[in-house]
mmCIF file of C-alpha atoms in Angstrom:
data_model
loop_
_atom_site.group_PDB
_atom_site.id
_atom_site.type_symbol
_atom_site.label_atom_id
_atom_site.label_comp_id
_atom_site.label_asym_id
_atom_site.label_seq_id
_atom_site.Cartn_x
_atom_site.Cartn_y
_atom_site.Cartn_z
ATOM 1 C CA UNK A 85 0.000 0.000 0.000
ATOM 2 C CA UNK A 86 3.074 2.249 0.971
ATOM 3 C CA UNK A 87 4.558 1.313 -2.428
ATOM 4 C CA UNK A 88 1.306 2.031 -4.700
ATOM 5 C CA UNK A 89 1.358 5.449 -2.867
ATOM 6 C CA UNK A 90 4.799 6.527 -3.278
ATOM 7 C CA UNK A 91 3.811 5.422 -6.825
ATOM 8 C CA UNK A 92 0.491 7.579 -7.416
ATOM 9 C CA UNK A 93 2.813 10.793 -5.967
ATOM 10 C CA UNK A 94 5.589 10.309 -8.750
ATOM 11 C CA UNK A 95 3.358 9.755 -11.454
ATOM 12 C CA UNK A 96 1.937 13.030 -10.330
ATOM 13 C CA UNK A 97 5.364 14.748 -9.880
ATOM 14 C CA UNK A 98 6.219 13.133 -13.250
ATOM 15 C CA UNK A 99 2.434 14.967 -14.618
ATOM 16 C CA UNK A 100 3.473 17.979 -12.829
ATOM 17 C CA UNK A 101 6.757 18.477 -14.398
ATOM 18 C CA UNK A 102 5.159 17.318 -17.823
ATOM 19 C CA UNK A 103 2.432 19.590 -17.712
ATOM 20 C CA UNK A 104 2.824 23.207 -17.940
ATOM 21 C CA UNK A 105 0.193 26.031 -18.488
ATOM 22 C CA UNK A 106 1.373 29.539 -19.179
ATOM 23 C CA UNK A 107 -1.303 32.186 -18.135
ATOM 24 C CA UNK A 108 -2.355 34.536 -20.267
ATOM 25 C CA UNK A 109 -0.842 37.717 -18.696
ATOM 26 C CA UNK A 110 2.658 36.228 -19.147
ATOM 27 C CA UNK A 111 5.644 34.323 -21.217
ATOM 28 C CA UNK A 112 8.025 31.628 -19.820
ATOM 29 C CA UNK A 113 11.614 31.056 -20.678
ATOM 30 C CA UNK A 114 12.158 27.669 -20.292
ATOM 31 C CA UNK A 115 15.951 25.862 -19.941
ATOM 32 C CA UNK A 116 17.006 22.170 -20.566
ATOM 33 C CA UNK A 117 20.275 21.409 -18.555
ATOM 34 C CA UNK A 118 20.747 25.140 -18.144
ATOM 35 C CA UNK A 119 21.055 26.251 -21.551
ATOM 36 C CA UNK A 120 18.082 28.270 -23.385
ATOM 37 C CA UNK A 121 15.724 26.341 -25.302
ATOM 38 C CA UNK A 122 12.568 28.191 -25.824
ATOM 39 C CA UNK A 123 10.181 30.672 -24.868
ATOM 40 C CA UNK A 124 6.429 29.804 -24.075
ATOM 41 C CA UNK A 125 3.626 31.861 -25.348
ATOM 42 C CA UNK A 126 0.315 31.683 -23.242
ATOM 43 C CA UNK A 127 -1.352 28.130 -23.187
ATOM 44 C CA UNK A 128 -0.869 24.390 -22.925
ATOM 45 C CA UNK A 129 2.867 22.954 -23.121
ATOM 46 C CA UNK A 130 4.635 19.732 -22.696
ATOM 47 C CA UNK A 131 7.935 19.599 -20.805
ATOM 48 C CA UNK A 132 10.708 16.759 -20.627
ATOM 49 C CA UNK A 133 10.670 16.366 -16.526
ATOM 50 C CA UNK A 134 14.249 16.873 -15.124
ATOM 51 C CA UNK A 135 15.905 17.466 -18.479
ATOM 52 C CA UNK A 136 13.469 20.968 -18.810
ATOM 53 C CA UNK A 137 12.934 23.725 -16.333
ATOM 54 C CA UNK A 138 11.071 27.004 -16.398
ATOM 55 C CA UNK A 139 13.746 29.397 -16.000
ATOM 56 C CA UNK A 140 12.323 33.014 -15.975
ATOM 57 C CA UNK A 141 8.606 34.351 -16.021
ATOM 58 C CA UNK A 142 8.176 37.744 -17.635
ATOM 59 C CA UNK A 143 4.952 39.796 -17.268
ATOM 60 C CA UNK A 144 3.757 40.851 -21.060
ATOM 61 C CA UNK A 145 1.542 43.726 -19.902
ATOM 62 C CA UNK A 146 2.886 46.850 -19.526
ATOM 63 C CA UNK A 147 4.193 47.805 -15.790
ATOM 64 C CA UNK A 148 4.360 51.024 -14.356
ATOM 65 C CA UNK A 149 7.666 51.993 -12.340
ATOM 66 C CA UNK A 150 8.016 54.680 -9.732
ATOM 67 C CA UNK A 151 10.856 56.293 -10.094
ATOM 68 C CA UNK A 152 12.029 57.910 -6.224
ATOM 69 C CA UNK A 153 12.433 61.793 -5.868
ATOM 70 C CA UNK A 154 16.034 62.994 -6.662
ATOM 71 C CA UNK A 155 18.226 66.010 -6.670
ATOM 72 C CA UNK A 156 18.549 67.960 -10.132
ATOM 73 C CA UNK A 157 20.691 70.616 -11.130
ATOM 74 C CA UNK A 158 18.944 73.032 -13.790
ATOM 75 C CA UNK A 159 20.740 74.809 -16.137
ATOM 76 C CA UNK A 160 20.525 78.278 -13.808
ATOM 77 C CA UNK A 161 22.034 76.590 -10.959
ATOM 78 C CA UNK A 162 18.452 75.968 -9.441
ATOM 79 C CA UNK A 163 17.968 72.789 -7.326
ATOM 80 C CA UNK A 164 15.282 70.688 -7.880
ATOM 81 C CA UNK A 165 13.740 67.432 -6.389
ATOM 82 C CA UNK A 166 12.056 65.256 -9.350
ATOM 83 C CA UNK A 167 10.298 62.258 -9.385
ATOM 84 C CA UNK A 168 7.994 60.551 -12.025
ATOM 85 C CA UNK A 169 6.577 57.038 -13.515
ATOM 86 C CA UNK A 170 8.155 54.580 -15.876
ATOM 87 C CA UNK A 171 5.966 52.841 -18.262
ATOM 88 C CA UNK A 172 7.184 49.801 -20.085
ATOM 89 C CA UNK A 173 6.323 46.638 -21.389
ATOM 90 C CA UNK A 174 8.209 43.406 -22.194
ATOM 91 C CA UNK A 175 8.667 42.383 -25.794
ATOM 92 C CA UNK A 176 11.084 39.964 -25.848
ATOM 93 C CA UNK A 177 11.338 36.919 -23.146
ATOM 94 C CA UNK A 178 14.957 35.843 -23.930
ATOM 95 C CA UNK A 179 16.740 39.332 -23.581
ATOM 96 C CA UNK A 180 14.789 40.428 -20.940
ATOM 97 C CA UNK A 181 16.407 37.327 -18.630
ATOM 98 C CA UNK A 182 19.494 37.043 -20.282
ATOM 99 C CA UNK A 183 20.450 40.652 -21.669
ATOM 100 C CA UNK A 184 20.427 42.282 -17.765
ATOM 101 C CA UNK A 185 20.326 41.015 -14.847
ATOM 102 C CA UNK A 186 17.036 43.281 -13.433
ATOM 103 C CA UNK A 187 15.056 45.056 -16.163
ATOM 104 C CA UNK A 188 12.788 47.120 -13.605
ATOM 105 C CA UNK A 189 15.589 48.247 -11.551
ATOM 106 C CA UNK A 190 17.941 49.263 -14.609
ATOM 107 C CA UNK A 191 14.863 51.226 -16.413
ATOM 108 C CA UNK A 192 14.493 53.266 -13.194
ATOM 109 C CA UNK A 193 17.845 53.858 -12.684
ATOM 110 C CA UNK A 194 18.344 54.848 -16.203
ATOM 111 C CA UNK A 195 15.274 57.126 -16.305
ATOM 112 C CA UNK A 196 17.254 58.898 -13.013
ATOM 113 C CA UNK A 197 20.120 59.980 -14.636
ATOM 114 C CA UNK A 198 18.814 60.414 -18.167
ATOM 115 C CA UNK A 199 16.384 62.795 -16.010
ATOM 116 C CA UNK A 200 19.248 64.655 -14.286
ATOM 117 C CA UNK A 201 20.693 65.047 -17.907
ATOM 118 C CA UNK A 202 17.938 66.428 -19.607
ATOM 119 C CA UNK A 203 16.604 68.333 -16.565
ATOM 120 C CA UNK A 204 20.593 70.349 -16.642
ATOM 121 C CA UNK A 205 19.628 71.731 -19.882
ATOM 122 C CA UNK A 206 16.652 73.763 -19.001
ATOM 123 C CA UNK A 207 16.212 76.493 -16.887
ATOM 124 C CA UNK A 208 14.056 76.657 -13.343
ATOM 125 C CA UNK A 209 11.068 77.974 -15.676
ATOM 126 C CA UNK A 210 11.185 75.637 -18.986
ATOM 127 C CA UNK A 211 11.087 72.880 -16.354
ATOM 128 C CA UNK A 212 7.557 73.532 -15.430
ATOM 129 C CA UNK A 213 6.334 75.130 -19.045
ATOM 130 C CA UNK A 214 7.939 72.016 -21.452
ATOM 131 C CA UNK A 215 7.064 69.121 -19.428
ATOM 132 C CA UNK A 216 5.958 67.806 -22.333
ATOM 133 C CA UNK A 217 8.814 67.958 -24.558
ATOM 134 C CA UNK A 218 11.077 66.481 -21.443
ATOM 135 C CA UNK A 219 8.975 63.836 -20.625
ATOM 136 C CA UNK A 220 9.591 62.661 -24.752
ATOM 137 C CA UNK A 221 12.911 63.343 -24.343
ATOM 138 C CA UNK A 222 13.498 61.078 -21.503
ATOM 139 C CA UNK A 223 11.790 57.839 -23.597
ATOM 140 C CA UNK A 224 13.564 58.829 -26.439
ATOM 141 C CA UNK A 225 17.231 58.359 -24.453
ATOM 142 C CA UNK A 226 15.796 55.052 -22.457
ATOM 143 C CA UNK A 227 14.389 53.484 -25.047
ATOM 144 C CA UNK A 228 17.351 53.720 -26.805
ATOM 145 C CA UNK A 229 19.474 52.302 -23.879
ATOM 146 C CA UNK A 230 17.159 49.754 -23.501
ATOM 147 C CA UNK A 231 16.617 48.310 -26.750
ATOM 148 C CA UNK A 232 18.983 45.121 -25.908
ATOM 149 C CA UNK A 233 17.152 43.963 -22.271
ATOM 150 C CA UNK A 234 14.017 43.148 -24.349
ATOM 151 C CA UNK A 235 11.689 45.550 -23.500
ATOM 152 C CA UNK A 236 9.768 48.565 -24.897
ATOM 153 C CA UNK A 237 9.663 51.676 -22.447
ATOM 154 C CA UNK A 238 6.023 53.541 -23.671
ATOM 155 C CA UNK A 239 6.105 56.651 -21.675
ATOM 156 C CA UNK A 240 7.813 58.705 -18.532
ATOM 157 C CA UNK A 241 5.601 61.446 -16.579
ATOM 158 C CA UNK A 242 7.201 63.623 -14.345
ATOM 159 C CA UNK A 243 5.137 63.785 -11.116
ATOM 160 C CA UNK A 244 6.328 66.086 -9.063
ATOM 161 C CA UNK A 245 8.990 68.941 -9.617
ATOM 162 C CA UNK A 246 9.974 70.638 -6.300
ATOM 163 C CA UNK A 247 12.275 73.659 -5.843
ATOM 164 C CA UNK A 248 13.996 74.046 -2.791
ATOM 165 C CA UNK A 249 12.947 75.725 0.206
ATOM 166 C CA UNK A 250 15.355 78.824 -0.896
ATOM 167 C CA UNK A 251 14.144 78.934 -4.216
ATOM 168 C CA UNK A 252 10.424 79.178 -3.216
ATOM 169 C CA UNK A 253 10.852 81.520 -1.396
ATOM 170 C CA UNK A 254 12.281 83.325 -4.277
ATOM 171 C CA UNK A 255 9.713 82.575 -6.678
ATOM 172 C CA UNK A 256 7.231 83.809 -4.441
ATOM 173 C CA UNK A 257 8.907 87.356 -4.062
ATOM 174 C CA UNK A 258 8.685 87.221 -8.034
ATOM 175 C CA UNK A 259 5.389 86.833 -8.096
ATOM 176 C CA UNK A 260 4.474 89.088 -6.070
ATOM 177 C CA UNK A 261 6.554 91.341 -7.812
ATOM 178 C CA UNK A 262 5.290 90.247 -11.009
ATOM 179 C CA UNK A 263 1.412 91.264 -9.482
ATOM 180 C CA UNK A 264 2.269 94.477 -8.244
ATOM 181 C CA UNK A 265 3.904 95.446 -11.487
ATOM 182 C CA UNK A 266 0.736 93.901 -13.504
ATOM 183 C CA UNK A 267 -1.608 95.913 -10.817
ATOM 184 C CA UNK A 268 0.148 99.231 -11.936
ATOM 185 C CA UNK A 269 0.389 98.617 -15.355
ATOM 186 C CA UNK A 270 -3.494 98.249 -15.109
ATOM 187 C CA UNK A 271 -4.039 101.291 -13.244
ATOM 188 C CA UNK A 272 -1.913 103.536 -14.979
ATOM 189 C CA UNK A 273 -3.761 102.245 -17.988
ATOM 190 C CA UNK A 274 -7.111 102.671 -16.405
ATOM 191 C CA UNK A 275 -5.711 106.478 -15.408
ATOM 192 C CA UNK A 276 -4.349 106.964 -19.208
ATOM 193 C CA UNK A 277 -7.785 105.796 -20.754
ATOM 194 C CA UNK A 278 -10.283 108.182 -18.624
ATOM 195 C CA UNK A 279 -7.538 110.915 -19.337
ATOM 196 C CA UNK A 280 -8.351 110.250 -22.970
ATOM 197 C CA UNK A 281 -11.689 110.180 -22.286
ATOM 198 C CA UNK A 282 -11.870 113.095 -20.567
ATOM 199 C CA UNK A 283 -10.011 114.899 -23.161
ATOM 200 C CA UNK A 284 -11.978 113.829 -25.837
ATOM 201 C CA UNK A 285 -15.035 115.058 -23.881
ATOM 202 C CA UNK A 286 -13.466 118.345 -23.289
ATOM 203 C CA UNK A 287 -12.971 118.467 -26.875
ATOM 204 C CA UNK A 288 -16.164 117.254 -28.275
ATOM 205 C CA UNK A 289 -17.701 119.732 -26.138
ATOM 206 C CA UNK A 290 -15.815 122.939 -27.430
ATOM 207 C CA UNK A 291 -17.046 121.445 -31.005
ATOM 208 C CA UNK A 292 -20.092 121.530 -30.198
ATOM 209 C CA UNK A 293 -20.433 124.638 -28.354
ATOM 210 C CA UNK A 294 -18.403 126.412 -31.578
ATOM 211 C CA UNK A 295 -20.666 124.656 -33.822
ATOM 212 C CA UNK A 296 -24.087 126.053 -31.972
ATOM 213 C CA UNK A 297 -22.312 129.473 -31.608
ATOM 214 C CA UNK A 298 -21.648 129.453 -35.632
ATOM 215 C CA UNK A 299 -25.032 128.125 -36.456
ATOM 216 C CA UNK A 300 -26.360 130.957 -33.983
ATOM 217 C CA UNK A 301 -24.197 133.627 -36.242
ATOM 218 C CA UNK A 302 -25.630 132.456 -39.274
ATOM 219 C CA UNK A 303 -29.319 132.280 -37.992
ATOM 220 C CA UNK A 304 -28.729 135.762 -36.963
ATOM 221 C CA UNK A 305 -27.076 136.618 -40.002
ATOM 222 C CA UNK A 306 -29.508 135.605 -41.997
ATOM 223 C CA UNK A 307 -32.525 136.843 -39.874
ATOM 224 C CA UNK A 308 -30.786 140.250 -40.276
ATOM 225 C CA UNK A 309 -30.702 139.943 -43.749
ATOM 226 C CA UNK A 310 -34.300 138.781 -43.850
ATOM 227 C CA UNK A 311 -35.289 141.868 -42.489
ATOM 228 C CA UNK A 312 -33.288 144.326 -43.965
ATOM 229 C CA UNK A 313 -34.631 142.786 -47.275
ATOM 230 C CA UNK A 314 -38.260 143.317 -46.136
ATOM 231 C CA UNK A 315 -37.970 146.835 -44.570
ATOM 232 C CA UNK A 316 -35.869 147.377 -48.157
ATOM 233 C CA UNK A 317 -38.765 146.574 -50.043
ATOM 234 C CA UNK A 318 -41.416 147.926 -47.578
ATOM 235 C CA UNK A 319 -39.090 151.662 -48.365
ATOM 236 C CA UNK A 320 -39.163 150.656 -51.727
ATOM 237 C CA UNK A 321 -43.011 149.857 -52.051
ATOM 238 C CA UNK A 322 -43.881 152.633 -49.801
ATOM 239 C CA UNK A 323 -41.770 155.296 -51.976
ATOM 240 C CA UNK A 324 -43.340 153.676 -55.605
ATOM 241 C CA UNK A 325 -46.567 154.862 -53.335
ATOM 242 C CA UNK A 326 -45.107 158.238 -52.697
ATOM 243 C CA UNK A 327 -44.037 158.613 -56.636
ATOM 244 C CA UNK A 328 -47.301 157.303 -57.853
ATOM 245 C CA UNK A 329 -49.636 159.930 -55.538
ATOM 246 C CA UNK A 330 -46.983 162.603 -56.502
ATOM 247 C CA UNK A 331 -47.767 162.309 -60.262
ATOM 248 C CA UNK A 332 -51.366 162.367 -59.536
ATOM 249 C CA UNK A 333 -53.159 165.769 -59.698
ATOM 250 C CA UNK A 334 -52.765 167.633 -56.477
ATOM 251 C CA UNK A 335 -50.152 165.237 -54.884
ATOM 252 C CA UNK A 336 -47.779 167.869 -53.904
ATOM 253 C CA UNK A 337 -49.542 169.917 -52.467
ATOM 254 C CA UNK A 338 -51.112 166.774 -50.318
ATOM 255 C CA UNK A 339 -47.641 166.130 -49.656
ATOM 256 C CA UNK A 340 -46.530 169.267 -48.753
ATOM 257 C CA UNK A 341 -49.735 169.016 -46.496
ATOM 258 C CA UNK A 342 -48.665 165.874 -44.709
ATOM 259 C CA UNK A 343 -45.253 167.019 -43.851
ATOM 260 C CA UNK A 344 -46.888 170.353 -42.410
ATOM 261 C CA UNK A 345 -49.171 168.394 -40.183
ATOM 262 C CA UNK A 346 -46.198 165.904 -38.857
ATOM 263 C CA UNK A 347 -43.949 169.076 -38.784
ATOM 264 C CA UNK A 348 -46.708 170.624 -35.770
ATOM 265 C CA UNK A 349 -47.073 167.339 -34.545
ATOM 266 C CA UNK A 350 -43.393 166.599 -33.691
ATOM 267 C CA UNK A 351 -42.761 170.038 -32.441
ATOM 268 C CA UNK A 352 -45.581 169.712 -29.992
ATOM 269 C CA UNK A 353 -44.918 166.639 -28.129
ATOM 270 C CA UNK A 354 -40.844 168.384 -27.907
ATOM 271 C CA UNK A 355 -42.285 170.831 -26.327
ATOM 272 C CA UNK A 356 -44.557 168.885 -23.951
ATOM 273 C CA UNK A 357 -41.587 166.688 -23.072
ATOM 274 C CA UNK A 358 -38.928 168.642 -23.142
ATOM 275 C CA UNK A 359 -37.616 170.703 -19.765
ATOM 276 C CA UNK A 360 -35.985 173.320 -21.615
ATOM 277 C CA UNK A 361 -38.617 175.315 -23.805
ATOM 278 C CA UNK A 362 -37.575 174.903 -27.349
ATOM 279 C CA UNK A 363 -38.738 177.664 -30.161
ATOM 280 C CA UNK A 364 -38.303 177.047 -33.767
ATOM 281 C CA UNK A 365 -36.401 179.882 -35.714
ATOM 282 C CA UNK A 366 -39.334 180.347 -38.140
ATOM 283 C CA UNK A 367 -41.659 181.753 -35.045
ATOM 284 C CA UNK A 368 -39.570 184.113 -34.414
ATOM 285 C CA UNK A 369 -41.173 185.539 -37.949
ATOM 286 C CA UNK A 370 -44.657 185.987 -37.197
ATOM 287 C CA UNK A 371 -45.296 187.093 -40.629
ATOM 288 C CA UNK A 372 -43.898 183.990 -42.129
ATOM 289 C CA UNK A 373 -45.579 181.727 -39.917
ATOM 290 C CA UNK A 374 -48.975 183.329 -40.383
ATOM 291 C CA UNK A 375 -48.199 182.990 -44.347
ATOM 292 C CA UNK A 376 -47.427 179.662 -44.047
ATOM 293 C CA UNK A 377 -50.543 178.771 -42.371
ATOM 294 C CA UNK A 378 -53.051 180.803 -44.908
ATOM 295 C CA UNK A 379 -51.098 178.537 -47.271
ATOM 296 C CA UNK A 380 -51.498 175.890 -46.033
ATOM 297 C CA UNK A 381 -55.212 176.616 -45.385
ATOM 298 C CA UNK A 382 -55.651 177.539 -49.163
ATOM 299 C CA UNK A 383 -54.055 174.144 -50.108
ATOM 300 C CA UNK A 384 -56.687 172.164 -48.233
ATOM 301 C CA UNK A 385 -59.089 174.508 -49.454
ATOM 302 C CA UNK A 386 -58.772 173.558 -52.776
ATOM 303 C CA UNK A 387 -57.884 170.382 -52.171
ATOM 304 C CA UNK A 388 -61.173 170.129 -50.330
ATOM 305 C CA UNK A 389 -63.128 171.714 -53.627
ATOM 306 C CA UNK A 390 -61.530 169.207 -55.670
ATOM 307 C CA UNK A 391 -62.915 166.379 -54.052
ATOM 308 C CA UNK A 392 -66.382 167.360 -53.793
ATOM 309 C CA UNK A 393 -66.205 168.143 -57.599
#
């Protein structure tokens, strides 16, 4: 019973070496008396017990690698603590166990100094604005170096760039430099534009005040004009009157009439107004005075005759 025991165990043993499944998430690099023989894709496989061996087991998906924080140098003399991630993925089973001894630990160790390298050619600034461009330039020089251990490296992020303590401290007396000097700029452009304004305002005002004070000229202008023009032809129409009752019959002496009676008229309300008594030189004749009048009566004697004829 012992014996039939021992014998069900190595026929399993003997199953167990012969049998080998690979799972799907990884390849295995298999050995027979210690030298390479083949590399086993996902699946069912047969192995020769104690001649083959599974040597090395290499995950096919891609693997992410933190790389620890470590002190940079940028190209102003700045120091800087950088860290980031390592993405890679194995391609090839046989150099990946026999071209290096530990993939992971030489891709993060080759992403730290390949990140000290390309971090010493930028400044304290470009470090933070082209993380892009260093993050590609980082594969770029790992994926180079690594091209022999079997394995593809996909992409490096930078996680975390910090300045020293010294250096923050600067940068934040920059930028508070940099908002005072924005905060004036603004006001002094604020204070420029309502200057402008102002001006302008000042300006369109004395237009328009010139411009109401020319169009009041010209109104006036031409309201003066206006009524010279009528009291022009008012004289004019007024002395055609005059000329045409002159060359009737009788029209002088109406005229001579007319003037007589505004000629009293005038000379009365002097007098009535006047402080000073004021005589005409022609009273001083009495005789002419009383001839003027009996002319005067004649004239709009006859005058008077005429009509009722």
């Amino acid at each position: 019973m012992f014996a039939f025991t021992l014998f069900v165990l190595f026929v399993f043993f003997i199953l167990y070496k012969l049998l080998l499944i690979v799972p799907m998430r990884e390849v295995n690099v298999i050995e027979r008396l210690g030298k390479f023989r083949t590399v086993l894709q996902p699946g069912f496989h047969f192995l020769i017990p104690f001649f083959d061996r599974v040597a090395y087991k290499h995950e096919i998906r891609e693997q992410v690698l933190d790389v620890p924080p470590q002190s940079c140098i940028s190209k102003d003399n700045t120091q800087l603590e950088v860290d980031g991630l390592v993405y890679l993925k194995v391609m090839d089973g046989k150099l990946a166990s026999y071209g290096i001894e530990d993939y992971r630990r030489a891709a993060v160790n080759l992403a730290q100094t390949t990140m000290r390298s390309e971090i010493g050619k930028l400044s304290l600034s470009q470090t933070f604005s082209e993380r892009d461009s260093l993050n590609e330039s980082i594969v770029r020089e790992i994926d180079k170096a690594s091209d022999p251990w079997g394995i593809k490296v996909l992409r490096y992020e930078i996680k975390n760039i910090t300045p020293s303590r010294k250096v923050i401290h600067t940068l934040e007396k920059q930028m508070e430099a940099e908002r005072s000097k924005r905060a004036e700029i603004t006001l002094a452009n604020a204070e420029k534009a309502a200057m402008i304004n102002l001006s302008e305002g000042e300006r369109q005002e004395a237009i328009n005040l010139s411009e109401g004070e020319k169009q009041r000229r010209i109104n006036e202008a031409k309201g003066t004009a206006q009524e010279i023009a009528i009291i022009a032809r008012a004289k004019a129409e007024g002395m055609e009157l005059v000329s045409a009752a002159l060359a009737k019959e009788g029209g002088h002496e109406a005229m001579n009439m007319q003037l007589k009676e505004q000629f009293i008229t005038q000379v009365g309300k002097i007098l009535a107004e006047a402080d000073v008594s004021v005589v005409p030189a022609e009273l001083a004749k009495i005789e002419g005075f009383f001839e003027g009048m009996e002319q005067v009566t004649h004239a709009v004697s006859a005058n008077s005759v005429k009509g009722a004829r």
